[in-house]
Amino acid sequence: MYQYANSDLMRNYKEAIIPERLIETVQRLSYYYRSAYVAYYIWDKLTFYHLVKDITYFANVHLIAPEEVEMLKEELLVFLDDLEKLAISGEFIKGKKVYMYVSNINFETSYVYINSSMHKSSRFKAFTITDISSSDEETVQRMRMWMQSMKRTSTMISESGEMQRVRFFNLQWEYVNRL
């Protein structure tokens, strides 16, 4: 909103109202992601760095209050802890595998592709506030191929790659603790 909307529409973080429908949708998506038979996540080494940088910026222009920065920091620390445990176990729930990778190249946005017997789609983040989605078979296959190539240029940190996993998470903890 800050980058693309009229400045008259800007609100402080505490004034943001998230519709109940959006919260329910995110919770359903989270459940479906955790229920996938296999999931692959490829993390950019700078993901949390950029998030911390954004939070710091909005705090500096007084759109996020100091106590809200602390709350966000605590939530990010809990998220990082959960993420690290997930990387160590390699499972969401019994039998639901998770493979985590750390990319050796940086990427600026999020990419998702879903491939199941019932649904195929791809999605990527565009212009910060929206996603572009497609169920077109060719687009889904191109996204799948791109994700496969990203795995080749990344290091797996789930269940193995302990030294790389520790290094990755220590760096992310360091970024978040700067808040």
Short mmCIF file of C-alpha atoms in Angstrom, two decimals:
data_model
loop_
_atom_site.label_atom_id
_atom_site.label_comp_id
_atom_site.label_asym_id
_atom_site.label_seq_id
_atom_site.Cartn_x
_atom_site.Cartn_y
_atom_site.Cartn_z
CA MET A 1 0.00 0.00 0.00
CA TYR A 2 2.76 2.43 0.94
CA GLN A 3 4.46 2.08 -2.44
CA TYR A 4 1.38 2.01 -4.65
CA ALA A 5 -1.48 3.82 -2.98
CA ASN A 6 -2.41 7.43 -2.50
CA SER A 7 -0.60 8.83 0.54
CA ASP A 8 -3.97 9.93 1.97
CA LEU A 9 -4.81 6.23 2.39
CA MET A 10 -1.73 5.48 4.51
CA ARG A 11 -2.40 4.13 7.96
CA ASN A 12 -0.19 3.24 10.88
CA TYR A 13 0.41 -0.44 11.48
CA LYS A 14 -1.90 -0.40 14.52
CA GLU A 15 -4.73 0.97 12.34
CA ALA A 16 -4.54 -1.90 9.85
CA ILE A 17 -7.64 -4.07 9.92
CA ILE A 18 -7.33 -7.55 8.49
CA PRO A 19 -10.71 -8.90 7.39
CA GLU A 20 -11.77 -12.14 9.08
CA ARG A 21 -12.25 -13.73 5.65
CA LEU A 22 -8.59 -13.11 4.80
CA ILE A 23 -7.44 -14.62 8.11
CA GLU A 24 -9.56 -17.71 7.48
CA THR A 25 -8.23 -18.03 3.93
CA VAL A 26 -4.61 -17.83 5.11
CA GLN A 27 -5.30 -20.42 7.81
CA ARG A 28 -6.86 -22.78 5.24
CA LEU A 29 -3.94 -22.31 2.86
CA SER A 30 -1.50 -22.98 5.68
CA TYR A 31 -3.33 -26.20 6.52
CA TYR A 32 -3.27 -27.34 2.88
CA TYR A 33 0.43 -26.54 2.52
CA ARG A 34 1.23 -28.55 5.66
CA SER A 35 -0.94 -31.41 4.39
CA ALA A 36 0.93 -31.75 1.10
CA TYR A 37 2.58 -35.14 0.65
CA VAL A 38 5.87 -33.41 -0.18
CA ALA A 39 6.83 -29.73 0.03
CA TYR A 40 9.96 -27.96 -1.13
CA TYR A 41 11.04 -24.57 0.15
CA ILE A 42 13.95 -22.63 -1.27
CA TRP A 43 15.02 -19.70 0.90
CA ASP A 44 16.97 -16.69 -0.22
CA LYS A 45 19.75 -15.97 2.31
CA LEU A 46 18.53 -12.37 2.50
CA THR A 47 14.81 -13.01 3.09
CA PHE A 48 14.83 -11.92 6.73
CA TYR A 49 17.36 -9.17 6.05
CA HIS A 50 14.93 -7.53 3.62
CA LEU A 51 12.01 -8.00 6.01
CA VAL A 52 13.94 -6.38 8.87
CA LYS A 53 15.02 -3.56 6.57
CA ASP A 54 11.37 -2.91 5.61
CA ILE A 55 10.18 -2.95 9.23
CA THR A 56 12.99 -0.57 10.17
CA TYR A 57 12.09 1.79 7.36
CA PHE A 58 8.42 1.94 8.37
CA ALA A 59 9.41 2.43 12.00
CA ASN A 60 11.67 5.31 10.97
CA VAL A 61 8.82 7.05 9.13
CA HIS A 62 6.55 6.50 12.16
CA LEU A 63 4.15 4.04 10.54
CA ILE A 64 5.16 1.31 12.98
CA ALA A 65 5.47 2.20 16.67
CA PRO A 66 8.44 0.98 18.76
CA GLU A 67 6.24 -1.44 20.74
CA GLU A 68 4.90 -2.85 17.45
CA VAL A 69 8.46 -3.36 16.21
CA GLU A 70 9.11 -5.40 19.37
CA MET A 71 5.94 -7.42 18.79
CA LEU A 72 6.96 -8.10 15.17
CA LYS A 73 10.45 -9.05 16.32
CA GLU A 74 9.03 -11.57 18.81
CA GLU A 75 6.75 -13.05 16.14
CA LEU A 76 9.67 -13.36 13.72
CA LEU A 77 11.78 -15.07 16.39
CA VAL A 78 9.00 -17.61 17.04
CA PHE A 79 8.63 -18.14 13.28
CA LEU A 80 12.39 -18.68 12.90
CA ASP A 81 12.39 -21.15 15.78
CA ASP A 82 9.52 -23.11 14.20
CA LEU A 83 11.21 -22.98 10.81
CA GLU A 84 14.50 -24.26 12.21
CA LYS A 85 12.74 -27.15 13.96
CA LEU A 86 10.96 -27.96 10.70
CA ALA A 87 14.29 -27.97 8.84
CA ILE A 88 15.80 -30.32 11.43
CA SER A 89 12.89 -32.79 11.38
CA GLY A 90 12.12 -32.59 7.66
CA GLU A 91 8.43 -33.24 8.38
CA PHE A 92 5.32 -31.11 8.90
CA ILE A 93 3.36 -33.96 10.42
CA LYS A 94 4.04 -37.69 10.35
CA GLY A 95 4.71 -38.73 6.78
CA LYS A 96 4.45 -35.24 5.27
CA LYS A 97 7.97 -34.50 4.05
CA VAL A 98 9.52 -31.06 3.82
CA TYR A 99 12.71 -30.35 1.93
CA MET A 100 14.33 -27.01 2.65
CA TYR A 101 17.05 -25.45 0.59
CA VAL A 102 19.08 -22.27 0.82
CA SER A 103 19.70 -20.64 -2.52
CA ASN A 104 23.20 -19.69 -3.52
CA ILE A 105 21.75 -16.91 -5.66
CA ASN A 106 19.42 -14.14 -4.52
CA PHE A 107 15.89 -13.81 -5.82
CA GLU A 108 13.56 -10.89 -5.29
CA THR A 109 10.14 -12.50 -5.06
CA SER A 110 8.19 -15.60 -4.01
CA TYR A 111 7.38 -18.40 -6.41
CA VAL A 112 4.96 -21.27 -5.84
CA TYR A 113 3.83 -24.16 -7.92
CA ILE A 114 1.33 -26.81 -6.93
CA ASN A 115 1.16 -30.10 -8.75
CA SER A 116 -1.43 -32.63 -7.67
CA SER A 117 -3.84 -34.98 -9.38
CA MET A 118 -6.65 -32.50 -8.67
CA HIS A 119 -4.99 -29.15 -9.16
CA LYS A 120 -2.04 -27.59 -10.99
CA SER A 121 -1.14 -23.96 -10.65
CA SER A 122 1.77 -21.57 -10.40
CA ARG A 123 2.03 -18.24 -8.67
CA PHE A 124 4.57 -15.54 -8.17
CA LYS A 125 4.61 -12.29 -6.29
CA ALA A 126 4.33 -9.18 -8.40
CA PHE A 127 4.48 -5.52 -7.47
CA THR A 128 4.77 -6.28 -3.73
CA ILE A 129 1.03 -6.43 -3.03
CA THR A 130 -0.37 -8.99 -5.43
CA ASP A 131 0.26 -12.41 -6.94
CA ILE A 132 0.03 -13.52 -10.53
CA SER A 133 -1.48 -16.98 -10.76
CA SER A 134 -1.90 -19.38 -13.64
CA SER A 135 -3.35 -22.84 -14.14
CA ASP A 136 -2.06 -22.98 -17.70
CA GLU A 137 -0.21 -26.30 -18.12
CA GLU A 138 2.75 -24.77 -19.97
CA THR A 139 3.17 -22.02 -17.36
CA VAL A 140 3.00 -24.55 -14.52
CA GLN A 141 5.62 -26.72 -16.23
CA ARG A 142 7.93 -23.77 -16.78
CA MET A 143 7.62 -22.84 -13.11
CA ARG A 144 8.33 -26.47 -12.14
CA MET A 145 11.43 -26.55 -14.34
CA TRP A 146 12.62 -23.24 -12.94
CA MET A 147 12.12 -24.51 -9.36
CA GLN A 148 14.04 -27.69 -10.22
CA SER A 149 16.92 -25.56 -11.50
CA MET A 150 16.81 -23.51 -8.30
CA LYS A 151 17.23 -26.71 -6.28
CA ARG A 152 20.36 -27.52 -8.30
CA THR A 153 21.90 -24.17 -7.34
CA SER A 154 20.87 -24.45 -3.68
CA THR A 155 21.98 -26.36 -0.60
CA MET A 156 19.55 -28.70 1.16
CA ILE A 157 19.33 -27.92 4.88
CA SER A 158 16.50 -30.21 5.97
CA GLU A 159 17.54 -33.39 7.77
CA SER A 160 21.09 -32.93 6.44
CA GLY A 161 23.50 -30.11 5.70
CA GLU A 162 23.78 -29.37 9.40
CA MET A 163 26.66 -26.93 9.07
CA GLN A 164 24.89 -24.96 6.30
CA ARG A 165 21.58 -25.07 8.23
CA VAL A 166 23.24 -23.70 11.39
CA ARG A 167 25.01 -21.00 9.38
CA PHE A 168 21.76 -20.02 7.57
CA PHE A 169 19.66 -19.82 10.74
CA ASN A 170 22.35 -18.01 12.74
CA LEU A 171 22.42 -15.36 10.02
CA GLN A 172 18.60 -15.06 10.06
CA TRP A 173 18.58 -14.80 13.88
CA GLU A 174 21.20 -12.06 13.60
CA TYR A 175 19.07 -10.10 11.11
CA VAL A 176 15.92 -10.32 13.26
CA ASN A 177 17.75 -9.44 16.46
CA ARG A 178 18.80 -6.14 14.85
CA LEU A 179 15.21 -4.90 15.21
#
